[in-house]
PDB file of C-alpha atoms in Angstrom:
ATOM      1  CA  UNK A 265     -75.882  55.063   4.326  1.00 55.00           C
ATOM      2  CA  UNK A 266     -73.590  53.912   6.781  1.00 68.00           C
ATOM      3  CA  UNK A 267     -76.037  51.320   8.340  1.00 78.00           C
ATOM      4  CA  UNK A 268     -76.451  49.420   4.758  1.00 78.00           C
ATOM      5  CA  UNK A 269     -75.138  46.635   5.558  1.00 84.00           C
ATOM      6  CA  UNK A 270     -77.206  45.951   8.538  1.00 87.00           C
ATOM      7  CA  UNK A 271     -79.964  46.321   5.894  1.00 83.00           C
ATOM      8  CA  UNK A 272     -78.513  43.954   3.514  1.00 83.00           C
ATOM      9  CA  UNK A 273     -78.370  47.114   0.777  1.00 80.00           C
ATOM     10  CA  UNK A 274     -75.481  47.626  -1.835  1.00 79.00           C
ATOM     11  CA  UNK A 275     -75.051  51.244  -1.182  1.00 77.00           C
ATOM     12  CA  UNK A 276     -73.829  51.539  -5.077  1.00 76.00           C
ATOM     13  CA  UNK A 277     -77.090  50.004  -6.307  1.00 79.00           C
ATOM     14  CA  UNK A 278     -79.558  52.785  -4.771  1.00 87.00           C
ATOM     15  CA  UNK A 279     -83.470  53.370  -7.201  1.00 92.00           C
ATOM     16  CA  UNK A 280     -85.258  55.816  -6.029  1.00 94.00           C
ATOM     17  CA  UNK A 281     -88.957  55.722  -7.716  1.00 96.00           C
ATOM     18  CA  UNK A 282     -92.353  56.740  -7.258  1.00 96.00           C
ATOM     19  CA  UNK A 283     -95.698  57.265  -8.832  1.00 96.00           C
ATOM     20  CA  UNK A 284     -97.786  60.306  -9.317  1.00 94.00           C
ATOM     21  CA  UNK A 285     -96.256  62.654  -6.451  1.00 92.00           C
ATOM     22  CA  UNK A 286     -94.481  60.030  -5.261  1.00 95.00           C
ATOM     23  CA  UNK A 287     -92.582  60.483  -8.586  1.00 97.00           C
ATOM     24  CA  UNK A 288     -91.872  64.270  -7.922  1.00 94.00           C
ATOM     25  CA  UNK A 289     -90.676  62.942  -4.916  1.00 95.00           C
ATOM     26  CA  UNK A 290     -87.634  60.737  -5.942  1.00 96.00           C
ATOM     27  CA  UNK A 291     -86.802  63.740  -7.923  1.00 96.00           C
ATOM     28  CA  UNK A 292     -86.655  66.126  -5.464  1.00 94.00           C
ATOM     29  CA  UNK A 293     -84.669  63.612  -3.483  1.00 93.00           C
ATOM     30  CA  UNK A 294     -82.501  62.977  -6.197  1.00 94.00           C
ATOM     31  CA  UNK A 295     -81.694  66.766  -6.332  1.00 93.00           C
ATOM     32  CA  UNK A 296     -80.773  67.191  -3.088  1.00 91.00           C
ATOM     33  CA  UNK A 297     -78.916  63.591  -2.657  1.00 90.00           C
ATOM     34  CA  UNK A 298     -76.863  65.490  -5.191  1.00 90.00           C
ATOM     35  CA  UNK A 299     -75.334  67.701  -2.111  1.00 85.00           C
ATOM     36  CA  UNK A 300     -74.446  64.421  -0.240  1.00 81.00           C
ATOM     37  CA  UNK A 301     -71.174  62.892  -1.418  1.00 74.00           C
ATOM     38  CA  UNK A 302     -72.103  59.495   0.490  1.00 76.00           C
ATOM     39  CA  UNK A 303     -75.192  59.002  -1.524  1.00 78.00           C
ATOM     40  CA  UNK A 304     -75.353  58.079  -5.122  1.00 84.00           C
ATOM     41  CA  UNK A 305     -78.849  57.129  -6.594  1.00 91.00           C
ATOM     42  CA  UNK A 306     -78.034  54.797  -9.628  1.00 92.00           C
ATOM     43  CA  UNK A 307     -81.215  55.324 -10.900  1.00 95.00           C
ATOM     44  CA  UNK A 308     -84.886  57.412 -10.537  1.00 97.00           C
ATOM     45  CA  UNK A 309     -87.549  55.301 -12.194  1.00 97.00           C
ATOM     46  CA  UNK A 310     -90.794  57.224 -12.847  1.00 98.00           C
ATOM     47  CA  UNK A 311     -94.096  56.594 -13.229  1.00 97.00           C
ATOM     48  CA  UNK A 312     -96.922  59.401 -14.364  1.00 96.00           C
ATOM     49  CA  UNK A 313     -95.229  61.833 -12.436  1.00 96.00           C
ATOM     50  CA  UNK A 314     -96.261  65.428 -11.870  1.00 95.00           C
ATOM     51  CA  UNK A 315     -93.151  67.163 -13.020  1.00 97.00           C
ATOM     52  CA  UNK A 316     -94.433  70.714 -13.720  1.00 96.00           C
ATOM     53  CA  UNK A 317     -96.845  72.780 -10.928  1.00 95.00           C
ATOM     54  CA  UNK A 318     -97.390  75.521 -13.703  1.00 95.00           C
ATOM     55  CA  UNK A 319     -98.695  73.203 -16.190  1.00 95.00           C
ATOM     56  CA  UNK A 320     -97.010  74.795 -18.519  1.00 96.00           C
ATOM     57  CA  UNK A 321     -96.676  72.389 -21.372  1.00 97.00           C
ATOM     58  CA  UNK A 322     -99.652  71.514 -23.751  1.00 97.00           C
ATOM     59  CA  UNK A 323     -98.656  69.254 -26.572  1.00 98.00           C
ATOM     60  CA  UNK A 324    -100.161  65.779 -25.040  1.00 97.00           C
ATOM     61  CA  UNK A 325    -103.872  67.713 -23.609  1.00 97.00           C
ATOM     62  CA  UNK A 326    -105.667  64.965 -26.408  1.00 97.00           C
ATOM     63  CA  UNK A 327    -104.146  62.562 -24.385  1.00 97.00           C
ATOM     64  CA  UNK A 328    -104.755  63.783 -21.285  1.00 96.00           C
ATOM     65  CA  UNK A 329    -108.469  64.900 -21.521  1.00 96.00           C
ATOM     66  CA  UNK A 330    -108.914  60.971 -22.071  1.00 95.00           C
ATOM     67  CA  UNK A 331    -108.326  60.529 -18.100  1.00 95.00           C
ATOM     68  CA  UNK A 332    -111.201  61.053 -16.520  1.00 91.00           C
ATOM     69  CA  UNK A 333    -110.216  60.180 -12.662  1.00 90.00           C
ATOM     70  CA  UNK A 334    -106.744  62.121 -13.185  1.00 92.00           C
ATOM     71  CA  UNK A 335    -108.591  65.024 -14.680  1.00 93.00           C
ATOM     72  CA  UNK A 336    -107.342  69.041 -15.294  1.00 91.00           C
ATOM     73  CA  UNK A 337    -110.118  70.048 -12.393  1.00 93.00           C
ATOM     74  CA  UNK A 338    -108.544  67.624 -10.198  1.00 93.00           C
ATOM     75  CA  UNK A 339    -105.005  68.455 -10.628  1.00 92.00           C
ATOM     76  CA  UNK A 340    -105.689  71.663 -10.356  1.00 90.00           C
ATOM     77  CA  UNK A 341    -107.848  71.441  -6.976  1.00 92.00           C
ATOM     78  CA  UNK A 342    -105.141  69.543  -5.571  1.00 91.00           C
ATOM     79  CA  UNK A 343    -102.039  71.700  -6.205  1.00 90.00           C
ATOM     80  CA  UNK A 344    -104.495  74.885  -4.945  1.00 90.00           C
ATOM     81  CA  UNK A 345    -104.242  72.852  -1.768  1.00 91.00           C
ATOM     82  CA  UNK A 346    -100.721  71.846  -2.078  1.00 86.00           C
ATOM     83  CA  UNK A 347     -99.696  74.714   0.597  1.00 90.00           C
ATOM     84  CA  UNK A 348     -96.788  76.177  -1.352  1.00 91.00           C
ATOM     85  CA  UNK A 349     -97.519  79.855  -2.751  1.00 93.00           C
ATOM     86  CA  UNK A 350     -97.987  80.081  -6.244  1.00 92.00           C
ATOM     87  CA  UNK A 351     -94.887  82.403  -6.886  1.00 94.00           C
ATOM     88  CA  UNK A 352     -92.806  79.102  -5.898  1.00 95.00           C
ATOM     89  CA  UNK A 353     -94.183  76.469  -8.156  1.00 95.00           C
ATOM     90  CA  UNK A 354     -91.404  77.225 -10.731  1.00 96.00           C
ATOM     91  CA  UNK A 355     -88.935  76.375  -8.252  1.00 96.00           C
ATOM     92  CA  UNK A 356     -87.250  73.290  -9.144  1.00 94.00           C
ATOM     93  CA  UNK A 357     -87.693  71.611  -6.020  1.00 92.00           C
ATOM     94  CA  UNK A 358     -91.294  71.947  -7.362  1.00 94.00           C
ATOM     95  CA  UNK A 359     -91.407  72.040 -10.467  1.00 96.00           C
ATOM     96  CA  UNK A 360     -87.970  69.630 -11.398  1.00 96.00           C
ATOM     97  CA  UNK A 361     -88.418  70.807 -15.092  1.00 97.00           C
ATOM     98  CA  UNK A 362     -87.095  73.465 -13.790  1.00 97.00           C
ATOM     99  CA  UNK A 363     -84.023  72.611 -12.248  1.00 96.00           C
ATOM    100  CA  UNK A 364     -80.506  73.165 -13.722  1.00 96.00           C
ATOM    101  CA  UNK A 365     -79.161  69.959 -12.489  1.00 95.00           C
ATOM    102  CA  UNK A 366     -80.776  67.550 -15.141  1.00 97.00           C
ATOM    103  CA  UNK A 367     -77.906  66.599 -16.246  1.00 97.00           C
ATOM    104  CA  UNK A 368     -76.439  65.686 -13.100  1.00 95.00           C
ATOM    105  CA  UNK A 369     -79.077  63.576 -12.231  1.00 96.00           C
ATOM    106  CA  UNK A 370     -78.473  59.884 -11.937  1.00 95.00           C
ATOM    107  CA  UNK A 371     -79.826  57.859 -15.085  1.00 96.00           C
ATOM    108  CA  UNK A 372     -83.498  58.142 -15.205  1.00 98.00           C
ATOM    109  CA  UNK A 373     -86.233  55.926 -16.074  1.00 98.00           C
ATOM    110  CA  UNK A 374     -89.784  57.326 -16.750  1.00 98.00           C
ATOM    111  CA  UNK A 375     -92.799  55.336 -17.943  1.00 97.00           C
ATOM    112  CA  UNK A 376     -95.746  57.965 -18.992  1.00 97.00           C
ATOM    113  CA  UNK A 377     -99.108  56.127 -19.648  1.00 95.00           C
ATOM    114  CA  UNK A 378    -100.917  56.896 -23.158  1.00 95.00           C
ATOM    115  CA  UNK A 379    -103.799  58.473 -21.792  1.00 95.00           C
ATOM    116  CA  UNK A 380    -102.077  60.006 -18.347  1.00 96.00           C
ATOM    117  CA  UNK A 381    -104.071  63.344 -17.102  1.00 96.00           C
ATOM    118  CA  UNK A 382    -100.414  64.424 -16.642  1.00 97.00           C
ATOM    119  CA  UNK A 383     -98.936  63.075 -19.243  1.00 98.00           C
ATOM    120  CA  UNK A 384     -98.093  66.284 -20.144  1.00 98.00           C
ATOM    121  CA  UNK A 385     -95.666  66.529 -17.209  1.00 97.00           C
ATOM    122  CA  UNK A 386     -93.846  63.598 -17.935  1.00 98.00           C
ATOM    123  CA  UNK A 387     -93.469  64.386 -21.744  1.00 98.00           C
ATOM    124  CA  UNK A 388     -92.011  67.915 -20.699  1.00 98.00           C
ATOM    125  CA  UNK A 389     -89.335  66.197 -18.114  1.00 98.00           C
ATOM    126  CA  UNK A 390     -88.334  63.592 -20.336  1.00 98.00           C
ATOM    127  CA  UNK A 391     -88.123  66.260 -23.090  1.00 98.00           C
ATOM    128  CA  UNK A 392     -85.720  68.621 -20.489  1.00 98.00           C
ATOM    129  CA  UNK A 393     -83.578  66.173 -19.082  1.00 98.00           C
ATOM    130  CA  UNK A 394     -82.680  64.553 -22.603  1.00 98.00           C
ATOM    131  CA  UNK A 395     -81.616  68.390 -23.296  1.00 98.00           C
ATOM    132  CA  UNK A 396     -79.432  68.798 -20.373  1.00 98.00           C
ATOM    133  CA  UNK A 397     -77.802  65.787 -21.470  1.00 98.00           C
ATOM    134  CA  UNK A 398     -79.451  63.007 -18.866  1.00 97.00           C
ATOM    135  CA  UNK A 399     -79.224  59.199 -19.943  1.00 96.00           C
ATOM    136  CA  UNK A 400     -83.181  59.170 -19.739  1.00 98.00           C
ATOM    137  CA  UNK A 401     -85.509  56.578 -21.443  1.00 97.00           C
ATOM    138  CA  UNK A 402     -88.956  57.241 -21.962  1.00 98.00           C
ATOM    139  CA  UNK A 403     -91.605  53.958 -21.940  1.00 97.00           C
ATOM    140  CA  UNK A 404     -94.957  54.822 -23.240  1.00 96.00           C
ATOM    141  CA  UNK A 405     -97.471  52.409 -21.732  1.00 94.00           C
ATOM    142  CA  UNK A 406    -100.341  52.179 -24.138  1.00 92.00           C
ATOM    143  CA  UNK A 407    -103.993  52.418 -23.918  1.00 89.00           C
ATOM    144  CA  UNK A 408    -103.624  53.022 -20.207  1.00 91.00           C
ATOM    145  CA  UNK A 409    -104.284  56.503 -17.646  1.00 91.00           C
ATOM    146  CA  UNK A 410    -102.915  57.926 -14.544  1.00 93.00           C
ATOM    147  CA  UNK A 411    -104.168  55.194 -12.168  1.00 90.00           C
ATOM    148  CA  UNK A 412    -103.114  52.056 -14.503  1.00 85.00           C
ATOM    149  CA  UNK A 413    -100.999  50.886 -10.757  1.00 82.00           C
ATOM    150  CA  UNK A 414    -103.829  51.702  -9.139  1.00 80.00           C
ATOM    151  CA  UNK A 415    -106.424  50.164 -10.769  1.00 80.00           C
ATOM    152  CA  UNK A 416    -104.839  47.028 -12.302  1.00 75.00           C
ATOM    153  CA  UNK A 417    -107.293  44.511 -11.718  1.00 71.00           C
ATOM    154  CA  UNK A 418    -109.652  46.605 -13.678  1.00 72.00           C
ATOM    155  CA  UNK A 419    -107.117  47.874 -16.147  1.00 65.00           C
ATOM    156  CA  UNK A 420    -105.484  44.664 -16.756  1.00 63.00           C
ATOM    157  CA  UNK A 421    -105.358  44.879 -20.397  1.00 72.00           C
ATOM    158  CA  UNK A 422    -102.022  46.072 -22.014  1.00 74.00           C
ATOM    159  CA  UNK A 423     -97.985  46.347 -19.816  1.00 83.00           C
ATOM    160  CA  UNK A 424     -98.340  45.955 -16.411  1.00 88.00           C
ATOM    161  CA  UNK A 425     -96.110  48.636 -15.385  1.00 92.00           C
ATOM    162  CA  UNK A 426     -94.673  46.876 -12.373  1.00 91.00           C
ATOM    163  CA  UNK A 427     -93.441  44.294 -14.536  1.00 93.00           C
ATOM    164  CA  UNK A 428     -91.626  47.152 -16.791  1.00 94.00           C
ATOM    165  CA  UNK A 429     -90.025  49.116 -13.819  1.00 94.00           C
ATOM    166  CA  UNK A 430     -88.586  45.080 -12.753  1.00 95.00           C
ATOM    167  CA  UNK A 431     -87.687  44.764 -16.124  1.00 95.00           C
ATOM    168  CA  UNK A 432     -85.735  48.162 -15.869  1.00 95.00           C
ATOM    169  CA  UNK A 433     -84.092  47.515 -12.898  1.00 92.00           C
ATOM    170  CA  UNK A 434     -83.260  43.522 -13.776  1.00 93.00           C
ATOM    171  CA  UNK A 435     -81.231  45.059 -17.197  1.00 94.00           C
ATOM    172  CA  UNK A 436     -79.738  47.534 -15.156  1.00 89.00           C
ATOM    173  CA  UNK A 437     -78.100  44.712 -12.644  1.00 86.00           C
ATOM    174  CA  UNK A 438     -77.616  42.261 -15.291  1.00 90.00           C
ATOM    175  CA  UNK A 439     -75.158  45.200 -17.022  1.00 89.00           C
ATOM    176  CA  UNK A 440     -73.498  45.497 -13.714  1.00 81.00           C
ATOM    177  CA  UNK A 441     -72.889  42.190 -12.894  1.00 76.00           C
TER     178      UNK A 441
END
């Protein structure tokens, strides 16, 4: 923080964003820049995040089952490997749907795609940080899966999410200015 200016950043303007586990990611930063008075995210912008280890919400599986390269095998393959024990995937530095700093959380931002094999996850965070009280926005991107970033040149029909997460950002500096 103290070298921003060498890097030409406003140190009141910080995003912190990801996709997939990058997504988890800025949230797990996002809790812990929480402990650091000299850091204040103004914003986490998400995109098909993975949100919950336990997969313990359900009410999107339609939707999900429709993903056939972010399938339930794979997910669950990949968090078998993850190398955290299963007794700690409710923690909340795992699992942030957990955590009981949602409402201290900066503003957040999260863009689920229609047919997301973890759309589930981003449903159940956006549904537990608007109960704690977050300023969060939900953008459903329709008719597209996990890997819509990804895969854009083949999925090129419907939002092209980079242009919504600019979009985000560009109102958020226009209200600031």
């Amino acid at each position: 923080v103290d070298r921003h200016k060498e890097f030409n950043i406003d140190p009141d303007f910080i995003y912190l964003g990801g996709f997939s586990s990058g997504a988890h990611c800025a949230t797990a930063v996002c809790q812990l820049a929480l402990e650091q008075s000299d850091i204040k995210i103004r914003r986490q912008v998400l995109l098909n995040g993975l949100f919950d280890m336990l997969r313990s919400f359900h009410q999107f599986d339609d939707y999900a089952k429709q993903d056939q390269l972010c399938a339930s095998e794979g997910i669950d393959y990949c968090l078998a490997h993850f190398g955290v024990p299963l007794d700690e995937f409710s923690l909340p530095l795992y699992s942030p749907v957990n955590s009981t700093l949602l409402s201290k959380l900066p503003p957040t931002t999260i863009l689920v795609s229609e047919y997301d094999g973890l759309r589930n996850d981003s449903e159940y965070f956006f549904r537990q940080l608007s109960l704690a009280g977050n300023r969060v926005e939900k953008i459903l991107i329709q008719g597209q899966s996990h890997n819509t970033m990804i895969l854009r040149g083949a999925m090129y029909e419907g939002e092209d999410p980079a242009k919504l997460i600019a979009n985000v950002i560009e109102r958020d500096w226009r209200a600031a200015i």
